[in-house]
Structure formats: structure tokens, C-alpha cells
Tab-separated table of N, CA and C in Angstrom:
chain	number	residue	atom	x	y	z
A	1	MET	N	69.490	74.654	108.123
A	1	MET	CA	68.757	74.083	107.012
A	1	MET	C	68.413	75.183	106.004
A	2	ILE	N	68.546	74.877	104.752
A	2	ILE	CA	68.230	75.827	103.685
A	2	ILE	C	66.829	75.534	103.184
A	3	THR	N	66.031	76.620	103.072
A	3	THR	CA	64.645	76.450	102.630
A	3	THR	C	64.423	77.125	101.289
A	4	LYS	N	63.311	76.764	100.672
A	4	LYS	CA	62.917	77.388	99.411
A	4	LYS	C	62.715	78.890	99.609
A	5	GLU	N	62.161	79.275	100.748
A	5	GLU	CA	61.923	80.685	101.055
A	5	GLU	C	63.236	81.453	101.135
A	6	MET	N	64.245	80.839	101.728
A	6	MET	CA	65.554	81.485	101.821
A	6	MET	C	66.135	81.714	100.426
A	7	LEU	N	66.013	80.699	99.570
A	7	LEU	CA	66.524	80.830	98.211
A	7	LEU	C	65.753	81.878	97.434
A	8	ALA	N	64.441	81.914	97.608
A	8	ALA	CA	63.613	82.911	96.927
A	8	ALA	C	63.965	84.316	97.412
A	9	ARG	N	64.167	84.469	98.712
A	9	ARG	CA	64.535	85.778	99.285
A	9	ARG	C	65.900	86.229	98.764
A	10	PHE	N	66.847	85.296	98.730
A	10	PHE	CA	68.172	85.612	98.212
A	10	PHE	C	68.085	86.069	96.759
A	11	ASP	N	67.326	85.340	95.955
A	11	ASP	CA	67.161	85.682	94.545
A	11	ASP	C	66.537	87.069	94.395
A	12	GLU	N	65.510	87.350	95.184
A	12	GLU	CA	64.849	88.666	95.138
A	12	GLU	C	65.814	89.781	95.537
A	13	LEU	N	66.530	89.590	96.626
A	13	LEU	CA	67.483	90.608	97.087
A	13	LEU	C	68.600	90.814	96.076
A	14	ASN	N	69.061	89.745	95.465
A	14	ASN	CA	70.129	89.844	94.470
A	14	ASN	C	69.663	90.661	93.266
A	15	ARG	N	68.411	90.437	92.826
A	15	ARG	CA	67.862	91.226	91.710
A	15	ARG	C	67.731	92.694	92.097
A	16	ARG	N	67.255	92.957	93.311
A	16	ARG	CA	67.128	94.345	93.775
A	16	ARG	C	68.489	95.015	93.880
A	17	LYS	N	69.485	94.248	94.328
A	17	LYS	CA	70.853	94.771	94.439
A	17	LYS	C	71.351	95.228	93.070
A	18	LYS	N	71.133	94.400	92.042
A	18	LYS	CA	71.565	94.759	90.691
A	18	LYS	C	70.856	96.015	90.206
A	19	ASP	N	69.564	96.138	90.489
A	19	ASP	CA	68.810	97.333	90.099
A	19	ASP	C	69.338	98.569	90.822
A	20	LEU	N	69.612	98.423	92.113
A	20	LEU	CA	70.139	99.545	92.903
A	20	LEU	C	71.519	99.957	92.406
A	21	GLU	N	72.378	98.982	92.106
A	21	GLU	CA	73.719	99.297	91.605
A	21	GLU	C	73.646	100.009	90.258
A	22	ALA	N	72.711	99.600	89.405
A	22	ALA	CA	72.555	100.258	88.105
A	22	ALA	C	72.097	101.707	88.299
A	23	GLU	N	71.167	101.929	89.227
A	23	GLU	CA	70.696	103.292	89.501
A	23	GLU	C	71.803	104.143	90.115
A	24	LEU	N	72.571	103.556	91.032
A	24	LEU	CA	73.699	104.283	91.627
A	24	LEU	C	74.726	104.660	90.571
A	25	ASP	N	75.014	103.743	89.638
A	25	ASP	CA	75.964	104.031	88.563
A	25	ASP	C	75.479	105.191	87.698
A	26	LYS	N	74.178	105.236	87.404
A	26	LYS	CA	73.621	106.340	86.611
A	26	LYS	C	73.782	107.675	87.345
A	27	LEU	N	73.496	107.661	88.649
A	27	LEU	CA	73.652	108.893	89.434
A	27	LEU	C	75.113	109.320	89.497
A	28	LYS	N	76.023	108.379	89.686
A	28	LYS	CA	77.450	108.699	89.712
A	28	LYS	C	77.888	109.310	88.385
A	29	ASP	N	77.402	108.753	87.282
A	29	ASP	CA	77.733	109.314	85.965
A	29	ASP	C	77.248	110.755	85.852
A	30	LEU	N	76.031	111.019	86.326
A	30	LEU	CA	75.497	112.391	86.301
A	30	LEU	C	76.350	113.325	87.159
A	31	PHE	N	76.755	112.839	88.336
A	31	PHE	CA	77.592	113.659	89.218
A	31	PHE	C	78.946	113.951	88.566
A	32	HIS	N	79.534	112.946	87.931
A	32	HIS	CA	80.815	113.156	87.247
A	32	HIS	C	80.647	114.156	86.097
A	33	GLN	N	79.560	114.047	85.353
A	33	GLN	CA	79.301	114.998	84.267
A	33	GLN	C	79.176	116.413	84.823
A	34	TYR	N	78.486	116.552	85.948
A	34	TYR	CA	78.342	117.864	86.579
A	34	TYR	C	79.715	118.437	86.924
A	35	PHE	N	80.545	117.646	87.603
A	35	PHE	CA	81.865	118.137	88.001
A	35	PHE	C	82.775	118.374	86.801
A	36	ASP	N	82.664	117.538	85.760
A	36	ASP	CA	83.448	117.769	84.548
A	36	ASP	C	83.139	119.144	83.978
A	37	THR	N	81.873	119.516	83.984
A	37	THR	CA	81.449	120.816	83.453
A	37	THR	C	81.803	121.945	84.417
A	38	ALA	N	81.556	121.735	85.702
A	38	ALA	CA	81.736	122.797	86.695
A	38	ALA	C	83.198	123.093	87.012
A	39	VAL	N	84.035	122.049	87.161
A	39	VAL	CA	85.423	122.282	87.579
A	39	VAL	C	86.455	121.701	86.631
A	40	GLY	N	86.025	120.887	85.669
A	40	GLY	CA	86.951	120.291	84.708
A	40	GLY	C	87.149	118.806	84.944
A	41	GLN	N	87.560	118.125	83.876
A	41	GLN	CA	87.794	116.685	83.980
A	41	GLN	C	88.951	116.392	84.923
A	42	ASN	N	88.799	115.317	85.674
A	42	ASN	CA	89.822	114.866	86.622
A	42	ASN	C	90.216	115.938	87.631
A	43	GLU	N	89.259	116.802	87.979
A	43	GLU	CA	89.480	117.814	89.014
A	43	GLU	C	88.527	117.529	90.161
A	44	LYS	N	89.011	117.738	91.394
A	44	LYS	CA	88.144	117.512	92.536
A	44	LYS	C	87.134	118.651	92.647
A	45	GLY	N	86.042	118.386	93.310
A	45	GLY	CA	85.019	119.406	93.468
A	45	GLY	C	84.100	119.075	94.620
A	46	GLU	N	83.312	120.070	94.973
A	46	GLU	CA	82.385	119.913	96.097
A	46	GLU	C	81.222	120.858	95.894
A	47	VAL	N	80.026	120.401	96.231
A	47	VAL	CA	78.838	121.242	96.182
A	47	VAL	C	77.944	120.856	97.357
A	48	LYS	N	77.328	121.866	97.985
A	48	LYS	CA	76.408	121.619	99.090
A	48	LYS	C	75.011	121.992	98.631
A	49	ILE	N	74.078	121.094	98.868
A	49	ILE	CA	72.673	121.333	98.536
A	49	ILE	C	71.861	120.947	99.767
A	50	ASP	N	71.246	121.949	100.372
A	50	ASP	CA	70.506	121.754	101.621
A	50	ASP	C	71.402	121.059	102.644
A	51	SER	N	70.991	119.891	103.098
A	51	SER	CA	71.767	119.215	104.137
A	51	SER	C	72.668	118.118	103.569
A	52	TYR	N	72.979	118.193	102.262
A	52	TYR	CA	73.850	117.199	101.641
A	52	TYR	C	75.076	117.865	101.038
A	53	LYS	N	76.162	117.146	101.090
A	53	LYS	CA	77.390	117.607	100.454
A	53	LYS	C	77.815	116.541	99.455
A	54	LEU	N	78.042	116.963	98.218
A	54	LEU	CA	78.504	116.067	97.159
A	54	LEU	C	79.949	116.422	96.873
A	55	GLN	N	80.817	115.420	96.918
A	55	GLN	CA	82.238	115.647	96.666
A	55	GLN	C	82.719	114.691	95.588
A	56	ARG	N	83.657	115.180	94.788
A	56	ARG	CA	84.388	114.280	93.895
A	56	ARG	C	85.843	114.369	94.301
A	57	GLN	N	86.400	113.218	94.629
A	57	GLN	CA	87.807	113.149	94.978
A	57	GLN	C	88.545	112.537	93.795
A	58	ILE	N	89.764	112.979	93.595
A	58	ILE	CA	90.590	112.468	92.510
A	58	ILE	C	91.820	111.826	93.130
A	59	ARG	N	92.043	110.604	92.752
A	59	ARG	CA	93.234	109.889	93.238
A	59	ARG	C	94.130	109.605	92.044
A	60	ARG	N	95.389	109.927	92.198
A	60	ARG	CA	96.357	109.686	91.133
A	60	ARG	C	97.411	108.702	91.638
A	61	THR	N	97.729	107.745	90.805
A	61	THR	CA	98.818	106.828	91.126
A	61	THR	C	99.759	106.796	89.936
A	62	GLU	N	101.033	106.775	90.233
A	62	GLU	CA	102.051	106.714	89.189
A	62	GLU	C	102.770	105.383	89.307
A	63	LYS	N	103.144	104.835	88.165
A	63	LYS	CA	103.835	103.555	88.157
A	63	LYS	C	104.805	103.537	86.982
A	64	PHE	N	105.991	103.028	87.224
A	64	PHE	CA	106.968	102.915	86.154
A	64	PHE	C	106.571	101.790	85.216
A	65	ASP	N	106.669	102.036	83.906
A	65	ASP	CA	106.435	101.001	82.906
A	65	ASP	C	107.588	100.013	83.017
A	66	THR	N	107.274	98.775	83.355
A	66	THR	CA	108.300	97.777	83.662
A	66	THR	C	109.298	97.588	82.535
A	67	GLU	N	108.823	97.257	81.356
A	67	GLU	CA	109.720	96.933	80.243
A	67	GLU	C	110.615	98.117	79.871
A	68	GLU	N	110.026	99.281	79.702
A	68	GLU	CA	110.791	100.462	79.290
A	68	GLU	C	111.781	100.892	80.371
A	69	THR	N	111.368	100.846	81.636
A	69	THR	CA	112.254	101.264	82.726
A	69	THR	C	113.444	100.318	82.858
A	70	VAL	N	113.205	99.010	82.722
A	70	VAL	CA	114.309	98.046	82.800
A	70	VAL	C	115.309	98.312	81.675
A	71	LYS	N	114.816	98.572	80.465
A	71	LYS	CA	115.716	98.888	79.339
A	71	LYS	C	116.566	100.106	79.660
A	72	ARG	N	115.938	101.147	80.162
A	72	ARG	CA	116.676	102.380	80.459
A	72	ARG	C	117.716	102.162	81.546
A	73	LEU	N	117.326	101.459	82.607
A	73	LEU	CA	118.268	101.228	83.705
A	73	LEU	C	119.424	100.348	83.259
A	74	GLU	N	119.162	99.366	82.402
A	74	GLU	CA	120.239	98.550	81.857
A	74	GLU	C	121.154	99.406	80.989
A	75	GLY	N	120.557	100.309	80.203
A	75	GLY	CA	121.338	101.222	79.369
A	75	GLY	C	122.199	102.159	80.191
A	76	LEU	N	121.742	102.481	81.394
A	76	LEU	CA	122.503	103.345	82.298
A	76	LEU	C	123.462	102.535	83.169
A	77	ASN	N	123.523	101.208	82.920
A	77	ASN	CA	124.380	100.304	83.674
A	77	ASN	C	124.094	100.371	85.177
A	78	LEU	N	122.798	100.276	85.507
A	78	LEU	CA	122.382	100.320	86.908
A	78	LEU	C	121.533	99.088	87.253
A	79	PRO	N	122.123	97.893	87.103
A	79	PRO	CA	121.343	96.679	87.366
A	79	PRO	C	120.894	96.546	88.820
A	80	GLU	N	121.580	97.245	89.736
A	80	GLU	CA	121.187	97.164	91.142
A	80	GLU	C	119.825	97.812	91.404
A	81	LEU	N	119.317	98.555	90.425
A	81	LEU	CA	117.991	99.169	90.564
A	81	LEU	C	116.893	98.287	89.964
A	82	ILE	N	117.261	97.094	89.519
A	82	ILE	CA	116.303	96.211	88.851
A	82	ILE	C	116.137	94.927	89.653
A	83	GLN	N	114.895	94.541	89.905
A	83	GLN	CA	114.565	93.266	90.535
A	83	GLN	C	113.436	92.645	89.720
A	84	LYS	N	113.758	92.000	88.647
A	84	LYS	CA	112.764	91.434	87.739
A	84	LYS	C	111.783	92.505	87.246
A	85	LYS	N	111.575	93.506	88.055
A	85	LYS	CA	110.796	94.677	87.670
A	85	LYS	C	111.470	95.859	88.354
A	86	PRO	N	111.200	97.053	87.897
A	86	PRO	CA	111.864	98.203	88.517
A	86	PRO	C	111.551	98.285	90.015
A	87	ASP	N	112.569	98.520	90.818
A	87	ASP	CA	112.399	98.698	92.256
A	87	ASP	C	112.118	100.183	92.493
A	88	GLU	N	110.831	100.498	92.637
A	88	GLU	CA	110.421	101.905	92.717
A	88	GLU	C	111.048	102.625	93.908
A	89	ARG	N	111.201	101.944	95.026
A	89	ARG	CA	111.810	102.571	96.200
A	89	ARG	C	113.257	102.961	95.919
A	90	LYS	N	114.001	102.051	95.288
A	90	LYS	CA	115.405	102.338	94.977
A	90	LYS	C	115.525	103.407	93.887
A	91	ILE	N	114.606	103.368	92.923
A	91	ILE	CA	114.636	104.380	91.858
A	91	ILE	C	114.391	105.761	92.453
A	92	LYS	N	113.402	105.846	93.340
A	92	LYS	CA	113.113	107.147	93.969
A	92	LYS	C	114.305	107.626	94.796
A	93	SER	N	114.962	106.707	95.489
A	93	SER	CA	116.169	107.065	96.259
A	93	SER	C	117.274	107.534	95.330
A	94	ALA	N	117.465	106.823	94.214
A	94	ALA	CA	118.497	107.198	93.245
A	94	ALA	C	118.200	108.568	92.643
A	95	LEU	N	116.918	108.859	92.425
A	95	LEU	CA	116.534	110.189	91.920
A	95	LEU	C	116.851	111.262	92.966
A	96	GLU	N	116.516	110.984	94.226
A	96	GLU	CA	116.778	111.939	95.305
A	96	GLU	C	118.269	112.185	95.485
A	97	LEU	N	119.055	111.122	95.334
A	97	LEU	CA	120.506	111.246	95.493
A	97	LEU	C	121.187	111.726	94.207
A	98	GLN	N	120.386	111.956	93.186
A	98	GLN	CA	120.847	112.451	91.885
A	98	GLN	C	121.824	111.497	91.207
A	99	ILE	N	121.664	110.197	91.480
A	99	ILE	CA	122.434	109.187	90.762
A	99	ILE	C	121.903	109.103	89.339
A	100	ILE	N	120.589	109.254	89.221
A	100	ILE	CA	119.933	109.358	87.913
A	100	ILE	C	119.054	110.599	87.914
A	101	LYS	N	118.742	111.069	86.739
A	101	LYS	CA	117.899	112.252	86.593
A	101	LYS	C	116.535	111.816	86.073
A	102	GLU	N	115.510	112.638	86.342
A	102	GLU	CA	114.159	112.320	85.874
A	102	GLU	C	114.121	112.154	84.361
A	103	LYS	N	114.932	112.947	83.647
A	103	LYS	CA	114.931	112.855	82.180
A	103	LYS	C	115.451	111.500	81.699
A	104	ASP	N	116.298	110.838	82.535
A	104	ASP	CA	116.793	109.510	82.179
A	104	ASP	C	115.658	108.492	82.093
A	105	LEU	N	114.596	108.720	82.833
A	105	LEU	CA	113.464	107.799	82.867
A	105	LEU	C	112.212	108.393	82.220
A	106	GLU	N	112.417	109.442	81.434
A	106	GLU	CA	111.290	110.094	80.773
A	106	GLU	C	110.522	109.079	79.924
A	107	GLY	N	109.200	109.070	80.054
A	107	GLY	CA	108.358	108.148	79.304
A	107	GLY	C	108.162	106.807	80.000
A	108	CYS	N	108.810	106.607	81.131
A	108	CYS	CA	108.698	105.337	81.849
A	108	CYS	C	107.593	105.380	82.915
A	109	LEU	N	107.233	106.552	83.352
A	109	LEU	CA	106.281	106.703	84.445
A	109	LEU	C	104.886	106.892	83.880
A	110	SER	N	103.968	106.019	84.272
A	110	SER	CA	102.583	106.167	83.840
A	110	SER	C	101.758	106.622	85.032
A	111	GLU	N	100.660	107.298	84.748
A	111	GLU	CA	99.805	107.823	85.799
A	111	GLU	C	98.405	107.256	85.626
A	112	LYS	N	97.827	106.829	86.726
A	112	LYS	CA	96.456	106.327	86.715
A	112	LYS	C	95.620	107.295	87.536
A	113	VAL	N	94.479	107.708	86.985
A	113	VAL	CA	93.586	108.639	87.677
A	113	VAL	C	92.278	107.923	87.970
A	114	THR	N	91.856	107.998	89.215
A	114	THR	CA	90.601	107.393	89.627
A	114	THR	C	89.749	108.460	90.281
A	115	ALA	N	88.491	108.555	89.872
A	115	ALA	CA	87.577	109.535	90.458
A	115	ALA	C	86.608	108.807	91.377
A	116	ALA	N	86.343	109.375	92.534
A	116	ALA	CA	85.419	108.776	93.493
A	116	ALA	C	84.356	109.801	93.870
A	117	ILE	N	83.120	109.359	93.988
A	117	ILE	CA	82.004	110.218	94.370
A	117	ILE	C	81.610	109.894	95.809
A	118	LEU	N	81.427	110.926	96.622
A	118	LEU	CA	80.987	110.772	98.001
A	118	LEU	C	79.779	111.655	98.232
A	119	VAL	N	78.769	111.152	98.905
A	119	VAL	CA	77.617	111.952	99.319
A	119	VAL	C	77.513	111.825	100.815
A	120	LYS	N	77.461	112.960	101.501
A	120	LYS	CA	77.374	112.953	102.958
A	120	LYS	C	76.198	113.812	103.401
A	121	LYS	N	75.479	113.332	104.380
A	121	LYS	CA	74.430	114.141	104.982
A	121	LYS	C	75.087	114.999	106.043
A	122	ILE	N	74.842	116.282	105.977
A	122	ILE	CA	75.462	117.230	106.908
A	122	ILE	C	74.481	117.509	108.028
A	123	GLU	N	74.977	117.415	109.235
A	123	GLU	CA	74.136	117.739	110.393
A	123	GLU	C	74.014	119.248	110.520
A	124	ALA	N	72.810	119.733	110.638
A	124	ALA	CA	72.565	121.183	110.690
A	124	ALA	C	72.913	121.773	112.027
């Protein structure tokens, strides 16, 4: 059975959650600003303060631009490397086997950078 108290508690917790997330976002922004200054933008870093360790991890992902890569592969007469979108596994194999060169696909590869903040309590 659902009660008024349950709904009130849920509403209260939901509001507190939003406040906590906003505060966490502000702290993360400060940490990113610190690392941007200390080690550079999009660079990983680590600092220890007393029994805490603050780390910034950087994750990079690369992806072929679908439209441009398909055009290039069609221009190179390599339709077997296309499946409605570029087949990244086959393209990487073709690059390794030197069927195509990286310069043939220049401008097709995009990179996404994601920064993550971690705080860990260190046992003394």
C-alpha cells in the first residue's frame, strides 16, 4: 500500500538528491579546473591530501565519421569494407594488412575525450 508519508519521503529525498548532485557537480568542476591548471587540459592527474586520493582519468574513444569514411572507401573501390556504416573491425584489419593506408582515411576518424573524477579514501 502506498501512503502519503511514503510520497512525502520520496519527494524529500528526490529534492535532497538534486541538491547533492548539484554540489557534487560544483566540486567536480573545481577538481577539473585544478587538474587543468596543474597538469593540463585532458591530461590525467593525481593528488593525495591526508588520507584521500583525488584522481582524474581521461578516456579517449575514436570513431570513424560514417559519411566521410563511406565516401572514401567507395572512392577506393572497397565496398567489402562497408556495411551501411564503416565496419571498424574490417577497416582496422585492412590497415594492418596495408590494403589501405591511414592517409587514405585522413579526416575520417574522430576522437571523443571524457574526463572522470575519482575520490578514494586511503587506508593508513
